Structure formats: structure tokens, C-alpha cells
PDB file of N, CA and C in Angstrom:
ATOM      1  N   UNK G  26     -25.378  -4.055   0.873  1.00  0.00           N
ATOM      2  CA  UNK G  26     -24.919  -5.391   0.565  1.00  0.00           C
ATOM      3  C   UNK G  26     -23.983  -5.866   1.671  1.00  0.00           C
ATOM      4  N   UNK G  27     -24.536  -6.927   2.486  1.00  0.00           N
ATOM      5  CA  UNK G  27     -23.376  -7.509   3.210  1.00  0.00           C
ATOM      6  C   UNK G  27     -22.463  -8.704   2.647  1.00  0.00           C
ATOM      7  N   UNK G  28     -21.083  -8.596   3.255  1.00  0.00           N
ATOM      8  CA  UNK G  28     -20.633  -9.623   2.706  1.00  0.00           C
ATOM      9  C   UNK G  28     -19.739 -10.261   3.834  1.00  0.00           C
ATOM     10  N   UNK G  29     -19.120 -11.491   3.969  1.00  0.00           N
ATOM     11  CA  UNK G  29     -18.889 -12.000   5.095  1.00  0.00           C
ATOM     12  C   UNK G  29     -17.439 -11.319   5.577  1.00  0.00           C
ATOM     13  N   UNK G  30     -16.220 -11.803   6.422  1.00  0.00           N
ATOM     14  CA  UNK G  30     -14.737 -11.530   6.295  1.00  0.00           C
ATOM     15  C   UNK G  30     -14.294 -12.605   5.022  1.00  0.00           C
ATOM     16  N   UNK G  31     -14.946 -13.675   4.924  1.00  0.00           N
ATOM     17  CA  UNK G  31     -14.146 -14.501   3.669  1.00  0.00           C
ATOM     18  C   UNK G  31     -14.468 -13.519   2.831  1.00  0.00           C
ATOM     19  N   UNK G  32     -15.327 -13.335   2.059  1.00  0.00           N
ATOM     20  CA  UNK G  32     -15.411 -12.538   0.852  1.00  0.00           C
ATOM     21  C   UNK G  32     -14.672 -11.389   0.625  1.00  0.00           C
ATOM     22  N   UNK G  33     -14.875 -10.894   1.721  1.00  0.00           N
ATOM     23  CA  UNK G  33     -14.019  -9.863   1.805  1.00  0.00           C
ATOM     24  C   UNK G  33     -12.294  -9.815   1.398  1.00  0.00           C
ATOM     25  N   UNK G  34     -11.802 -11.082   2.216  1.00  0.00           N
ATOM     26  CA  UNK G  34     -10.456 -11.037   1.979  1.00  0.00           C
ATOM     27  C   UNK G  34      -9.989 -12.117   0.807  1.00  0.00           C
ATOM     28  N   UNK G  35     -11.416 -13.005   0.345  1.00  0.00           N
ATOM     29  CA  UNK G  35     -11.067 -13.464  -0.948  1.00  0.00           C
ATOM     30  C   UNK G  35     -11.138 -12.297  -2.307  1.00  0.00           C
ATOM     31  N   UNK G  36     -12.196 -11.470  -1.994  1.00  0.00           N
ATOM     32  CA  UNK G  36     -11.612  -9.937  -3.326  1.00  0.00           C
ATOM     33  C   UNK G  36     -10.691  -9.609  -3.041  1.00  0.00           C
ATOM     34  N   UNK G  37      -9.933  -9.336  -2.158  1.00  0.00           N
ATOM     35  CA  UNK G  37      -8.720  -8.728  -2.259  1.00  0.00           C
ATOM     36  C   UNK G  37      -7.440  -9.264  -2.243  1.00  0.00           C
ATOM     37  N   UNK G  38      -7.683 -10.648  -2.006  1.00  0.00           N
ATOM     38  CA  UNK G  38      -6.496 -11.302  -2.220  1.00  0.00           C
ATOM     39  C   UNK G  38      -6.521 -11.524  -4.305  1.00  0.00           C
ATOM     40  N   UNK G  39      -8.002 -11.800  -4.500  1.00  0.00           N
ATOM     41  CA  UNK G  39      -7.834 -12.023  -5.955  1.00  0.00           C
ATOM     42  C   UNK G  39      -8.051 -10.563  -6.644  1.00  0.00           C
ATOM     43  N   UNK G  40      -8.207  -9.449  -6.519  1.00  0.00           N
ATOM     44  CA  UNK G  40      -7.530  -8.145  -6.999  1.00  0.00           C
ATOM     45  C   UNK G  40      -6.142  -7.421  -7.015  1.00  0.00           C
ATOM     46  N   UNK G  41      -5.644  -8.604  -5.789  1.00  0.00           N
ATOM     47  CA  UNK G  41      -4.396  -8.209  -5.446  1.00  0.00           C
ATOM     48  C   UNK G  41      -2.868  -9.334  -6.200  1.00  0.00           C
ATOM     49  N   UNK G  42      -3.775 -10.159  -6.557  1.00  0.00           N
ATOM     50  CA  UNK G  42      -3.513 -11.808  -7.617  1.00  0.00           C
ATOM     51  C   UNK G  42      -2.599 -11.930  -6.318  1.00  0.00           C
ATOM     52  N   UNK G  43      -2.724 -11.879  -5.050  1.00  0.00           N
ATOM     53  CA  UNK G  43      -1.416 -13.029  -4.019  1.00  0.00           C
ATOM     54  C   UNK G  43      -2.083 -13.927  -3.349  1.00  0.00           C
ATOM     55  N   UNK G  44      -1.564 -15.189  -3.367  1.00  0.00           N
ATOM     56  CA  UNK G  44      -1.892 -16.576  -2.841  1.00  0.00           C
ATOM     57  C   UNK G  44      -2.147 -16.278  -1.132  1.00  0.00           C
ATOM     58  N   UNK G  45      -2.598 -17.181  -0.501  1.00  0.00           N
ATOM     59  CA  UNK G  45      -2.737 -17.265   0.865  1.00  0.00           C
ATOM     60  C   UNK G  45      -1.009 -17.615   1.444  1.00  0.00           C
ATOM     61  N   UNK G  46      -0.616 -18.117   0.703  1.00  0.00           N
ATOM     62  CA  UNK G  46       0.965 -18.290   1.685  1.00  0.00           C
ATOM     63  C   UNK G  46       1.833 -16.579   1.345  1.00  0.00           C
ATOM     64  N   UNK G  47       1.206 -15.848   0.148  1.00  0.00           N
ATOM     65  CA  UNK G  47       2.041 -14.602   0.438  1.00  0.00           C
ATOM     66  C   UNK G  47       1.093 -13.200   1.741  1.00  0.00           C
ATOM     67  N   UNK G  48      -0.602 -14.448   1.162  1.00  0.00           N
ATOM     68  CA  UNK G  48      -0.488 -13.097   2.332  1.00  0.00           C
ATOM     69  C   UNK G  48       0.119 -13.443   4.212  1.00  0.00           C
ATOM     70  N   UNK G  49      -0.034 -14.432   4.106  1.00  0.00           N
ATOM     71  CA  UNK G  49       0.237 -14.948   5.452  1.00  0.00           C
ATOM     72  C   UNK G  49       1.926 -14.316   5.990  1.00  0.00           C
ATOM     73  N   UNK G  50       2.670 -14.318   4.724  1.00  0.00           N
ATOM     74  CA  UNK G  50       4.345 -13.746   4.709  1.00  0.00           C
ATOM     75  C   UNK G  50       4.041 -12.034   4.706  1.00  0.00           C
ATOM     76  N   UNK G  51       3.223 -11.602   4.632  1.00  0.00           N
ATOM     77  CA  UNK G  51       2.978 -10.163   4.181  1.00  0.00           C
ATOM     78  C   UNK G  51       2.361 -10.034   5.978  1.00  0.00           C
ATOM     79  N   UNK G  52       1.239 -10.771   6.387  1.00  0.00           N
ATOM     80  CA  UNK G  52       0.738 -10.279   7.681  1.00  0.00           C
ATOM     81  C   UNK G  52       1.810 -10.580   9.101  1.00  0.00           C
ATOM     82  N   UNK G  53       2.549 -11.638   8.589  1.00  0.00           N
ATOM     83  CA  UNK G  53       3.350 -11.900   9.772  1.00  0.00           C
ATOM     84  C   UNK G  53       4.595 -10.914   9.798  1.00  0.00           C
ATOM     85  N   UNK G  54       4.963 -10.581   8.561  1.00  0.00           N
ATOM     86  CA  UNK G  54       5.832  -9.314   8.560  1.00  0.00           C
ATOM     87  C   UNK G  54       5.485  -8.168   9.091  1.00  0.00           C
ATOM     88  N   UNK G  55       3.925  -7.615   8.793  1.00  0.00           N
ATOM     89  CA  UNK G  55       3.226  -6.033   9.247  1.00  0.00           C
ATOM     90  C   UNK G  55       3.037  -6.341  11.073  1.00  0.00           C
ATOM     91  N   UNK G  56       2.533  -7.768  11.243  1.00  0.00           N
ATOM     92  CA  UNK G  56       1.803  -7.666  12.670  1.00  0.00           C
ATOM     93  C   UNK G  56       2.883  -8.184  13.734  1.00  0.00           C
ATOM     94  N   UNK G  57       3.961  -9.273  13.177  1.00  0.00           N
ATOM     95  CA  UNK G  57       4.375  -9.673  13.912  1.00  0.00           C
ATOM     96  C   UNK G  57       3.872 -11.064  14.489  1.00  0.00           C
ATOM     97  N   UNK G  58       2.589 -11.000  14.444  1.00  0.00           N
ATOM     98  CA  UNK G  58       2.192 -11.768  14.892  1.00  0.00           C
ATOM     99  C   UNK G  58       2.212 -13.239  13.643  1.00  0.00           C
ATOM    100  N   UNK G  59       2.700 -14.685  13.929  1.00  0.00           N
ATOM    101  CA  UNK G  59       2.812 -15.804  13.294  1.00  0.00           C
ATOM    102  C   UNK G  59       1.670 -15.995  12.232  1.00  0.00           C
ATOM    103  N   UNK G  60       1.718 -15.811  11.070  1.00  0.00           N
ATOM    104  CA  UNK G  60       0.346 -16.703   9.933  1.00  0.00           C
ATOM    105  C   UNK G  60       1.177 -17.428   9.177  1.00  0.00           C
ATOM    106  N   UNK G  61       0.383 -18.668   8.914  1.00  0.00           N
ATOM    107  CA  UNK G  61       1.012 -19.637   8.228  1.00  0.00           C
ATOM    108  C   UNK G  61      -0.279 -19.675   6.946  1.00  0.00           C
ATOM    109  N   UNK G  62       0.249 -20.200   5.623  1.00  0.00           N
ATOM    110  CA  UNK G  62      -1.087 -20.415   4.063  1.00  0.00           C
ATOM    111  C   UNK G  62      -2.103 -21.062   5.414  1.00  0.00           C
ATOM    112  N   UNK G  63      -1.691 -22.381   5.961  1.00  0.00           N
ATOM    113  CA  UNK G  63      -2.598 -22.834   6.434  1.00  0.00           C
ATOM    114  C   UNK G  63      -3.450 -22.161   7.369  1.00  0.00           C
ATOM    115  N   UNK G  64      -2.946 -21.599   8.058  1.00  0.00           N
ATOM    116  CA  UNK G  64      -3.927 -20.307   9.009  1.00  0.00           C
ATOM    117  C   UNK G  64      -4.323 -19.600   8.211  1.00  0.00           C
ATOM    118  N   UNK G  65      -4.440 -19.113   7.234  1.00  0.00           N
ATOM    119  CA  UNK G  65      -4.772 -18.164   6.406  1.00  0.00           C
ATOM    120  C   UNK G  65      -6.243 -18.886   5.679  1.00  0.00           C
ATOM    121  N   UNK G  66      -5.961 -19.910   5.252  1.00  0.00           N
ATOM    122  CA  UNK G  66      -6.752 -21.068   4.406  1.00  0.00           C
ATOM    123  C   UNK G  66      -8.020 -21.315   5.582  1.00  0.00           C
ATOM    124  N   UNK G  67      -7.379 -21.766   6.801  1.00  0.00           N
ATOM    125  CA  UNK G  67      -8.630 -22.333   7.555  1.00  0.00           C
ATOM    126  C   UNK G  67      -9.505 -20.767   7.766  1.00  0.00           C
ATOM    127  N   UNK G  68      -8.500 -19.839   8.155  1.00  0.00           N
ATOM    128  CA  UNK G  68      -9.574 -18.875   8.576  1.00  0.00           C
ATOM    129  C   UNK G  68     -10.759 -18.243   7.511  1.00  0.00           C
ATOM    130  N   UNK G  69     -10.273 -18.400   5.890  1.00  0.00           N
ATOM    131  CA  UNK G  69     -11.241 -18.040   4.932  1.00  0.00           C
ATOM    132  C   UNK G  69     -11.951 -18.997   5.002  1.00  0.00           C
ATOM    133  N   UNK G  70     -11.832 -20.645   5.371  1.00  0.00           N
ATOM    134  CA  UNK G  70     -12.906 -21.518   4.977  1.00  0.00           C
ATOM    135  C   UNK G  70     -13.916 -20.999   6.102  1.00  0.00           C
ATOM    136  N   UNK G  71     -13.466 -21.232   7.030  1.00  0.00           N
ATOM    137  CA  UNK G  71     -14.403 -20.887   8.293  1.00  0.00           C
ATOM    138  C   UNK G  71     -14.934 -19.472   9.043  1.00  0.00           C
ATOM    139  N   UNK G  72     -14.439 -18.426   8.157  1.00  0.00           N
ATOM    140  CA  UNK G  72     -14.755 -16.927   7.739  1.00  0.00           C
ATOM    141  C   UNK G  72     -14.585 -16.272   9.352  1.00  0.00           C
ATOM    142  N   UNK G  73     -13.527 -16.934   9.484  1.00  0.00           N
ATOM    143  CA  UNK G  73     -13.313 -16.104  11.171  1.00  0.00           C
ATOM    144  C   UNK G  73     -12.020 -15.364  11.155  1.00  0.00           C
ATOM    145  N   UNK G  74     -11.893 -14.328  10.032  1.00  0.00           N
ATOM    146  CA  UNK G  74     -10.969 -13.263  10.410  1.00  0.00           C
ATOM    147  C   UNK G  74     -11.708 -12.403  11.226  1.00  0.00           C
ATOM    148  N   UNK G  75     -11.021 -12.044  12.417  1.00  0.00           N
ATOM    149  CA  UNK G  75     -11.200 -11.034  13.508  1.00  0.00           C
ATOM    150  C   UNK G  75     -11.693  -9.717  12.129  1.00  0.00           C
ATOM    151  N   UNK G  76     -12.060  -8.881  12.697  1.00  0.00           N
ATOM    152  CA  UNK G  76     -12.332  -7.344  12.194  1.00  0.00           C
ATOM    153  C   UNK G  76     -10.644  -6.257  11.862  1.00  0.00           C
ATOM    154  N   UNK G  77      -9.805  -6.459  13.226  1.00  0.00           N
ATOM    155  CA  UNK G  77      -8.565  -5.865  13.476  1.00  0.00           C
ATOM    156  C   UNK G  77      -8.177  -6.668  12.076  1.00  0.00           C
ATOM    157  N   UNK G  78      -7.889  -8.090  11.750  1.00  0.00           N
ATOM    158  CA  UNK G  78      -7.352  -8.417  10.492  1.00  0.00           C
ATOM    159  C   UNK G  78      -7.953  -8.475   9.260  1.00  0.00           C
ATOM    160  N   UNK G  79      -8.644  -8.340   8.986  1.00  0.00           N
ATOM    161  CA  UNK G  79      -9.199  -7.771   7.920  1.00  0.00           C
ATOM    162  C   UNK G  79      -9.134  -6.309   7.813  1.00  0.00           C
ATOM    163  N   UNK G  80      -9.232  -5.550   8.739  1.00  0.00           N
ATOM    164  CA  UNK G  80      -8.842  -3.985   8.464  1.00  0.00           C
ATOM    165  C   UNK G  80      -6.805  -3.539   8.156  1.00  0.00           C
ATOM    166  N   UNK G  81      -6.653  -4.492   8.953  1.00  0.00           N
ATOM    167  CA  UNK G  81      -5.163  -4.655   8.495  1.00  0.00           C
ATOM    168  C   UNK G  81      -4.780  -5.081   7.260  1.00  0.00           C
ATOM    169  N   UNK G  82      -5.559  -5.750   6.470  1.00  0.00           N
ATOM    170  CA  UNK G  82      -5.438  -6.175   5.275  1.00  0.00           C
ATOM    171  C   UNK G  82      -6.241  -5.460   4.508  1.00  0.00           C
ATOM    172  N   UNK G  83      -6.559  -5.074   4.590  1.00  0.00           N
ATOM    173  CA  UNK G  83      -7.167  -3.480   3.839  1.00  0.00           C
ATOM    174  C   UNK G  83      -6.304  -2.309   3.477  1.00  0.00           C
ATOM    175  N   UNK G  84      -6.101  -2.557   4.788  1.00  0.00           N
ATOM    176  CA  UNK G  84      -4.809  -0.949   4.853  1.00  0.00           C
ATOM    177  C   UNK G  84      -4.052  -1.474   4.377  1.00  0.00           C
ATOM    178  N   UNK G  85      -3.743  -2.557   4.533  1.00  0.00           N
ATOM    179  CA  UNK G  85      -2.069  -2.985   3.444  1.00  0.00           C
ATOM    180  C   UNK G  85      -1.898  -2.489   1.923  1.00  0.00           C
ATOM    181  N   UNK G  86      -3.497  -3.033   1.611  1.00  0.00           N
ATOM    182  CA  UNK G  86      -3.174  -2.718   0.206  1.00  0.00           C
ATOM    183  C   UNK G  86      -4.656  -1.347  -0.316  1.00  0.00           C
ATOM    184  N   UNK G  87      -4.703  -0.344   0.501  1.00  0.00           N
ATOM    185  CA  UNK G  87      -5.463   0.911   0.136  1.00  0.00           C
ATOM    186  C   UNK G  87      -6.728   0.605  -0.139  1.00  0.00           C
ATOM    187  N   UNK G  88      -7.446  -0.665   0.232  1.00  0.00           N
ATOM    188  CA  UNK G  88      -9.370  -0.395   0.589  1.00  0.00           C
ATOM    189  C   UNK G  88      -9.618  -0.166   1.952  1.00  0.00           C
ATOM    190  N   UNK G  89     -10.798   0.148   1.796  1.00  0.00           N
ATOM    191  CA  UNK G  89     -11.683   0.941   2.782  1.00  0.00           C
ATOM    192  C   UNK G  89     -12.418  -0.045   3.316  1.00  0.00           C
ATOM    193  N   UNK G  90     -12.588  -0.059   4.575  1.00  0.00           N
ATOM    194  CA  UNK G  90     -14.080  -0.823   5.218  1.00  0.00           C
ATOM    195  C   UNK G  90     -14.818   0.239   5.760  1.00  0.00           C
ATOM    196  N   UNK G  91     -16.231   0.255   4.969  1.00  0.00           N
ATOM    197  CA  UNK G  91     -17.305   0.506   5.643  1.00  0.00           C
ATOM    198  C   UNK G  91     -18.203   0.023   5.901  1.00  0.00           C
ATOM    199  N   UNK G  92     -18.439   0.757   7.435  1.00  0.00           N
ATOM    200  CA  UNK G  92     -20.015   0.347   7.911  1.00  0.00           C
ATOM    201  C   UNK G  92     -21.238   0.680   7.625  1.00  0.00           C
ATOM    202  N   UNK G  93     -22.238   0.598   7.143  1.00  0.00           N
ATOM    203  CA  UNK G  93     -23.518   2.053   6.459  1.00  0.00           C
ATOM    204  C   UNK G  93     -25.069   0.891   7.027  1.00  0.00           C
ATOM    205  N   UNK G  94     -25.719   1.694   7.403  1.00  0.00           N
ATOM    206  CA  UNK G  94     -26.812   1.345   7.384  1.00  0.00           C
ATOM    207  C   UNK G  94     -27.845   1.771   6.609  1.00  0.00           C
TER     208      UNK G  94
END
């Protein structure tokens, strides 16, 4: 089953019940690097989380990404 980076980080934001402005306060704390809800928001509409952030947001909260063919 494939599924896109939105899907991906929309299950886990809604397993995890936190809004896009906490995860954006949660990634800019781990990476350093600036997220704002709104960066967070455009990147699920337009499903362009990099791989590095979505695996970072995985590890935050203990899922796994795999690859399987």
C-alpha cells in the first residue's frame, strides 16, 4: 500500500490529536530549523514534505517508515 508524505503525516498528526501549529512548535524546537501552522498546512496540502521530515516526525513520536517491495 502506498501512501503519499500528506497521509502520512496527516495519521500521525491525528493519532497523535496535535494541530499543525503544535507540530510546527515541536519541529522547529527538534530541527532548529523555522516551521510556521502555515508551512506546515501548505506543505500537507501540496504533499511536499522532504523524506528527512517526515522521518523526523516519525521518530518524534515512535513510528517506523518502511520501504518494502
Amino acid at each position: 500500500m502506498n501512501i503519499t508524505s500528506k497521509e502520512q503525516i496527516k495519521i500521525i498528526m491525528a493519532r497523535e490529536g496535535i494541530t499543525a501549529k503544535k507540530l510546527a512548535e515541536i519541529l522547529t524546537q527538534k530541527t532548529g530549523k523555522k516551521y510556521t501552522q502555515q508551512s506546515i498546512l501548505h506543505k500537507v496540502f501540496l504533499s511536499s514534505f522532504r523524506y528527512d521530515e517526515i522521518k523526523t516526525v516519525a521518530d518524534l513520536f515512535g513510528y517506523k517508515i518502511s520501504i518494502e517491495k
